[in-house]
Amino acid sequence: MIKLGEKQTLTVVKKVEFGVYLSESVDTQEEKVLLPIKQVPDGTEVGDEIEVFVYRDSQDRLISTTKEPLLQMGRVAQLTVAQMSKYGAFLDWGLEKDLFLPFKEQRGRIDVGDEVLVTLYTDKSNRLCATMNVYPALGTDSPYQKGDTVVGRVYEMSDNFGAFVAVDSQYSGLIPKKEQYGEIVLGADVEAYVTEVRPDGKLNLAVRSRGLEQIEKDAEKLLSVLDSFEGALPFNDKADPEVIRHETGMSKNQFKRAVGNLLKAGKIQITERSIRRV
């Protein structure tokens, strides 16, 4: 069976002036597809095998090409918007006929020149089209582990779940609402780190500002200092800056931010003369 939207190796079953017809084999010719003459390798004969990509031309006829498309069925890719029409967008995917992205398959506002993350599907007329609903095509076999830093594109926003991210434009990731810091925009590329590799292989992610990361590091450091004092510092955040620096290695501002972080988390108590671990 000839597969629309995929690369496959087919056999030359007939030669004509304008190209060659390809099928699964010389013996199976019920379904044939044309390879135009300008793409037929020199010296090609009936029975030869050629690797081609199968799609439809501007008149919706089945056609094949030896060119390498930027996107295939079951995969995800970032394609450039070549033009807009009243029906949707047309994307450059490296072939003579641009790929159609209907309005109903778009996520957010796009324009000519934008790069959009898409996958392929076939419409009711069995034509190849693009969709920005890439979730079903994303993989769950990433090489990443908890703590790794990743880069991905936000392809969907959910009020209930958070921001869905295509990590490396290949793998399924989610930034839960509780892990979102700063403005996360649909269609934007984000840097995040892996908080969990779920049992199904999908990645839970978190976005932290550098300032917040530093506060959390200082808070962990302060907990260690508290442990070295057997759970109670003999001073609080009103202490002299030199005392704070000598005992904790932090500036007074760093110390106060770390204290605030731990106090909010319910991990410490402050008295008139001390800070105690809860």
Short mmCIF file of C-alpha atoms in Angstrom, two decimals:
data_model
loop_
_atom_site.label_atom_id
_atom_site.label_comp_id
_atom_site.label_asym_id
_atom_site.label_seq_id
_atom_site.Cartn_x
_atom_site.Cartn_y
_atom_site.Cartn_z
CA MET A 1 0.00 0.00 0.00
CA ILE A 2 1.35 3.40 -0.98
CA LYS A 3 1.53 5.60 2.12
CA LEU A 4 0.56 9.25 1.84
CA GLY A 5 2.85 11.64 3.70
CA GLU A 6 5.70 9.17 4.18
CA LYS A 7 9.03 8.29 2.57
CA GLN A 8 9.02 4.80 1.10
CA THR A 9 10.86 2.65 -1.40
CA LEU A 10 8.75 1.86 -4.49
CA THR A 11 9.38 -0.03 -7.70
CA VAL A 12 9.32 1.39 -11.23
CA VAL A 13 6.50 -0.41 -13.06
CA LYS A 14 6.10 1.77 -16.15
CA LYS A 15 8.10 4.39 -18.07
CA VAL A 16 6.36 7.26 -19.90
CA GLU A 17 7.56 10.47 -21.59
CA PHE A 18 6.72 12.61 -18.55
CA GLY A 19 8.18 10.33 -15.87
CA VAL A 20 7.81 6.88 -14.36
CA TYR A 21 5.03 5.17 -12.48
CA LEU A 22 5.87 3.54 -9.17
CA SER A 23 4.13 0.81 -7.21
CA GLU A 24 4.88 -1.57 -4.34
CA SER A 25 6.24 -4.13 -6.79
CA VAL A 26 6.18 -5.07 -10.47
CA ASP A 27 3.59 -7.74 -9.64
CA THR A 28 1.36 -5.36 -7.64
CA GLN A 29 0.28 -2.48 -9.87
CA GLU A 30 -3.27 -1.76 -8.74
CA GLU A 31 -2.05 1.42 -7.06
CA LYS A 32 0.52 3.55 -8.89
CA VAL A 33 2.04 6.98 -8.33
CA LEU A 34 3.88 9.23 -10.77
CA LEU A 35 7.46 10.42 -10.31
CA PRO A 36 7.93 13.40 -12.69
CA ILE A 37 10.63 13.06 -15.34
CA LYS A 38 12.84 15.84 -13.90
CA GLN A 39 13.29 13.78 -10.72
CA VAL A 40 13.85 10.39 -12.33
CA PRO A 41 17.50 9.27 -11.91
CA ASP A 42 19.41 8.76 -15.15
CA GLY A 43 19.37 5.19 -16.42
CA THR A 44 16.25 4.20 -14.46
CA GLU A 45 14.56 1.08 -15.81
CA VAL A 46 11.41 -0.91 -15.01
CA GLY A 47 12.05 -2.99 -11.90
CA ASP A 48 14.38 -0.44 -10.28
CA GLU A 49 13.61 0.74 -6.76
CA ILE A 50 13.48 4.45 -5.83
CA GLU A 51 12.99 6.05 -2.43
CA VAL A 52 10.31 8.76 -2.67
CA PHE A 53 7.96 10.87 -0.60
CA VAL A 54 4.27 10.67 -1.58
CA TYR A 55 1.89 13.65 -1.40
CA ARG A 56 -0.67 15.39 -3.62
CA ASP A 57 -0.02 18.04 -6.26
CA SER A 58 -1.92 21.31 -6.79
CA GLN A 59 -4.72 19.37 -8.51
CA ASP A 60 -4.93 16.86 -5.64
CA ARG A 61 -3.43 14.06 -7.72
CA LEU A 62 -1.17 11.54 -6.01
CA ILE A 63 2.45 12.43 -6.81
CA SER A 64 5.89 11.40 -5.60
CA THR A 65 9.17 13.24 -5.20
CA THR A 66 12.78 12.42 -4.43
CA LYS A 67 13.10 15.73 -2.57
CA GLU A 68 13.44 15.63 1.20
CA PRO A 69 10.34 17.15 2.86
CA LEU A 70 10.75 19.12 6.09
CA LEU A 71 7.90 17.15 7.66
CA GLN A 72 6.52 13.61 7.44
CA MET A 73 3.49 11.84 8.89
CA GLY A 74 3.86 11.13 12.60
CA ARG A 75 6.62 13.69 13.11
CA VAL A 76 6.77 17.30 14.29
CA ALA A 77 8.64 20.21 12.70
CA GLN A 78 8.87 23.99 12.76
CA LEU A 79 7.79 25.36 9.38
CA THR A 80 7.73 28.92 8.07
CA VAL A 81 4.46 30.58 7.06
CA ALA A 82 4.85 31.39 3.34
CA GLN A 83 1.47 33.09 2.82
CA MET A 84 -1.92 33.68 4.39
CA SER A 85 -5.33 33.27 2.73
CA LYS A 86 -8.95 33.60 3.76
CA TYR A 87 -8.99 29.87 4.45
CA GLY A 88 -5.79 29.55 6.46
CA ALA A 89 -2.01 29.61 6.12
CA PHE A 90 0.37 27.96 3.67
CA LEU A 91 3.66 26.62 5.00
CA ASP A 92 6.98 26.06 3.25
CA TRP A 93 7.91 22.43 3.75
CA GLY A 94 10.53 22.11 1.04
CA LEU A 95 8.25 20.88 -1.75
CA GLU A 96 6.80 22.61 -4.82
CA LYS A 97 3.31 22.79 -3.31
CA ASP A 98 3.06 24.56 0.06
CA LEU A 99 1.39 22.76 2.97
CA PHE A 100 -2.05 24.01 4.02
CA LEU A 101 -2.71 24.90 7.68
CA PRO A 102 -6.46 25.57 8.14
CA PHE A 103 -7.59 28.28 10.56
CA LYS A 104 -9.32 25.67 12.75
CA GLU A 105 -5.98 23.89 13.23
CA GLN A 106 -4.11 27.03 14.29
CA ARG A 107 -3.23 28.00 17.86
CA GLY A 108 -3.00 31.75 18.43
CA ARG A 109 -2.40 34.43 15.82
CA ILE A 110 0.19 33.72 13.13
CA ASP A 111 1.47 35.69 10.14
CA VAL A 112 3.78 35.45 7.14
CA GLY A 113 7.35 34.74 8.22
CA ASP A 114 6.40 33.13 11.54
CA GLU A 115 7.77 29.71 12.43
CA VAL A 116 5.03 27.38 13.62
CA LEU A 117 5.25 23.95 15.19
CA VAL A 118 3.07 21.49 13.28
CA THR A 119 2.44 17.86 12.42
CA LEU A 120 0.60 16.23 9.49
CA TYR A 121 -2.89 14.79 9.20
CA THR A 122 -5.22 13.85 6.34
CA ASP A 123 -8.51 15.72 5.98
CA LYS A 124 -11.89 14.30 4.91
CA SER A 125 -10.81 14.45 1.27
CA ASN A 126 -7.61 12.48 2.05
CA ARG A 127 -5.40 15.52 1.50
CA LEU A 128 -2.33 16.26 3.59
CA CYS A 129 -2.75 19.23 5.90
CA ALA A 130 -0.90 20.69 8.87
CA THR A 131 -2.15 21.10 12.42
CA MET A 132 -0.67 22.90 15.40
CA ASN A 133 -2.22 20.25 17.67
CA VAL A 134 1.07 18.36 17.92
CA TYR A 135 0.34 16.54 21.21
CA PRO A 136 -0.43 13.10 19.63
CA ALA A 137 2.81 13.19 17.59
CA LEU A 138 5.21 14.01 20.43
CA GLY A 139 7.45 11.26 21.76
CA THR A 140 7.72 9.99 25.33
CA ASP A 141 11.18 8.44 25.04
CA SER A 142 13.34 11.50 25.71
CA PRO A 143 16.90 11.09 27.03
CA TYR A 144 16.29 13.62 29.83
CA GLN A 145 16.31 12.98 33.57
CA LYS A 146 15.15 14.92 36.62
CA GLY A 147 17.18 18.11 37.00
CA ASP A 148 18.18 18.41 33.33
CA THR A 149 17.74 21.75 31.59
CA VAL A 150 15.69 21.62 28.38
CA VAL A 151 14.43 24.00 25.70
CA GLY A 152 11.03 23.70 24.06
CA ARG A 153 8.17 25.54 22.40
CA VAL A 154 4.87 26.26 24.13
CA TYR A 155 2.22 24.87 21.78
CA GLU A 156 -0.88 24.91 23.99
CA MET A 157 -2.08 26.76 27.11
CA SER A 158 -4.60 25.21 29.49
CA ASP A 159 -6.33 26.95 32.40
CA ASN A 160 -6.58 23.59 34.15
CA PHE A 161 -3.20 22.00 33.46
CA GLY A 162 -0.70 24.70 32.50
CA ALA A 163 1.58 25.15 29.49
CA PHE A 164 2.18 22.23 27.13
CA VAL A 165 5.72 22.23 25.73
CA ALA A 166 7.31 20.37 22.82
CA VAL A 167 10.81 19.74 24.15
CA ASP A 168 13.35 19.85 21.29
CA SER A 169 10.24 19.88 19.05
CA GLN A 170 10.09 16.12 19.71
CA TYR A 171 9.11 15.22 23.26
CA SER A 172 6.01 15.79 25.37
CA GLY A 173 6.41 18.19 28.29
CA LEU A 174 4.15 20.14 30.65
CA ILE A 175 4.78 23.15 32.86
CA PRO A 176 2.07 22.86 35.55
CA LYS A 177 0.41 26.13 36.58
CA LYS A 178 2.14 26.06 39.98
CA GLU A 179 5.54 25.95 38.26
CA GLN A 180 4.96 28.92 35.95
CA TYR A 181 6.90 32.06 36.82
CA GLY A 182 6.92 35.18 34.69
CA GLU A 183 5.02 35.46 31.43
CA ILE A 184 4.72 32.27 29.38
CA VAL A 185 3.41 32.97 25.89
CA LEU A 186 1.82 30.59 23.40
CA GLY A 187 4.28 29.94 20.58
CA ALA A 188 7.31 31.10 22.57
CA ASP A 189 10.45 29.09 23.21
CA VAL A 190 11.19 28.53 26.90
CA GLU A 191 14.08 27.18 28.93
CA ALA A 192 13.01 24.96 31.79
CA TYR A 193 14.26 22.11 33.91
CA VAL A 194 12.83 18.64 34.40
CA THR A 195 11.12 18.16 37.76
CA GLU A 196 9.83 14.67 36.99
CA VAL A 197 9.92 12.00 34.33
CA ARG A 198 6.44 10.54 34.61
CA PRO A 199 5.79 6.78 34.38
CA ASP A 200 4.41 7.29 30.85
CA GLY A 201 7.66 9.03 29.80
CA LYS A 202 6.23 12.54 29.59
CA LEU A 203 8.20 15.33 31.23
CA ASN A 204 7.00 17.63 33.99
CA LEU A 205 8.87 20.92 33.79
CA ALA A 206 9.41 24.06 35.83
CA VAL A 207 10.41 27.57 34.88
CA ARG A 208 12.26 29.60 37.47
CA SER A 209 13.67 33.08 37.30
CA ARG A 210 17.37 33.30 38.19
CA GLY A 211 16.51 35.41 41.22
CA LEU A 212 14.09 32.81 42.56
CA GLU A 213 16.58 30.02 41.95
CA GLN A 214 19.18 31.91 43.99
CA ILE A 215 16.73 32.51 46.84
CA GLU A 216 15.92 28.79 46.97
CA LYS A 217 19.62 27.91 46.98
CA ASP A 218 20.25 30.39 49.81
CA ALA A 219 17.29 28.96 51.72
CA GLU A 220 18.74 25.45 51.48
CA LYS A 221 22.10 26.79 52.58
CA LEU A 222 20.49 28.49 55.58
CA LEU A 223 18.83 25.23 56.60
CA SER A 224 22.26 23.58 56.59
CA VAL A 225 23.64 26.40 58.74
CA LEU A 226 20.74 25.93 61.17
CA ASP A 227 21.53 22.22 61.37
CA SER A 228 25.15 23.05 62.22
CA PHE A 229 23.83 25.19 65.10
CA GLU A 230 21.63 22.29 66.21
CA GLY A 231 18.51 23.89 64.77
CA ALA A 232 18.73 27.39 66.26
CA LEU A 233 20.76 30.46 65.21
CA PRO A 234 21.66 32.81 68.10
CA PHE A 235 20.59 35.82 65.99
CA ASN A 236 17.80 36.83 63.60
CA ASP A 237 17.49 38.88 60.43
CA LYS A 238 18.09 42.11 62.37
CA ALA A 239 21.65 41.10 63.21
CA ASP A 240 24.71 43.06 62.12
CA PRO A 241 25.65 42.37 58.45
CA GLU A 242 29.15 41.24 59.46
CA VAL A 243 27.77 38.68 61.89
CA ILE A 244 25.46 37.32 59.19
CA ARG A 245 28.27 37.14 56.62
CA HIS A 246 30.67 35.48 59.04
CA GLU A 247 28.21 32.80 60.15
CA THR A 248 26.34 32.10 56.89
CA GLY A 249 28.51 33.41 54.05
CA MET A 250 25.56 35.51 52.79
CA SER A 251 24.95 39.23 52.54
CA LYS A 252 22.25 40.62 54.80
CA ASN A 253 19.87 41.00 51.82
CA GLN A 254 20.47 37.39 50.73
CA PHE A 255 19.96 36.25 54.31
CA LYS A 256 16.68 38.15 54.70
CA ARG A 257 15.31 36.77 51.42
CA ALA A 258 16.24 33.23 52.45
CA VAL A 259 14.62 33.76 55.87
CA GLY A 260 11.47 35.02 54.16
CA ASN A 261 11.38 31.99 51.88
CA LEU A 262 11.71 29.53 54.79
CA LEU A 263 9.25 31.45 56.95
CA LYS A 264 6.66 31.34 54.17
CA ALA A 265 7.25 27.61 53.78
CA GLY A 266 6.73 27.11 57.51
CA LYS A 267 10.22 25.67 58.02
CA ILE A 268 11.47 28.20 60.60
CA GLN A 269 10.31 30.45 63.42
CA ILE A 270 11.75 33.85 64.32
CA THR A 271 12.09 35.09 67.90
CA GLU A 272 13.49 38.33 69.25
CA ARG A 273 16.95 36.81 69.49
CA SER A 274 17.03 33.72 67.28
CA ILE A 275 15.86 31.76 64.28
CA ARG A 276 14.74 28.21 64.96
CA ARG A 277 14.06 25.33 62.65
CA VAL A 278 10.54 23.95 62.89
#
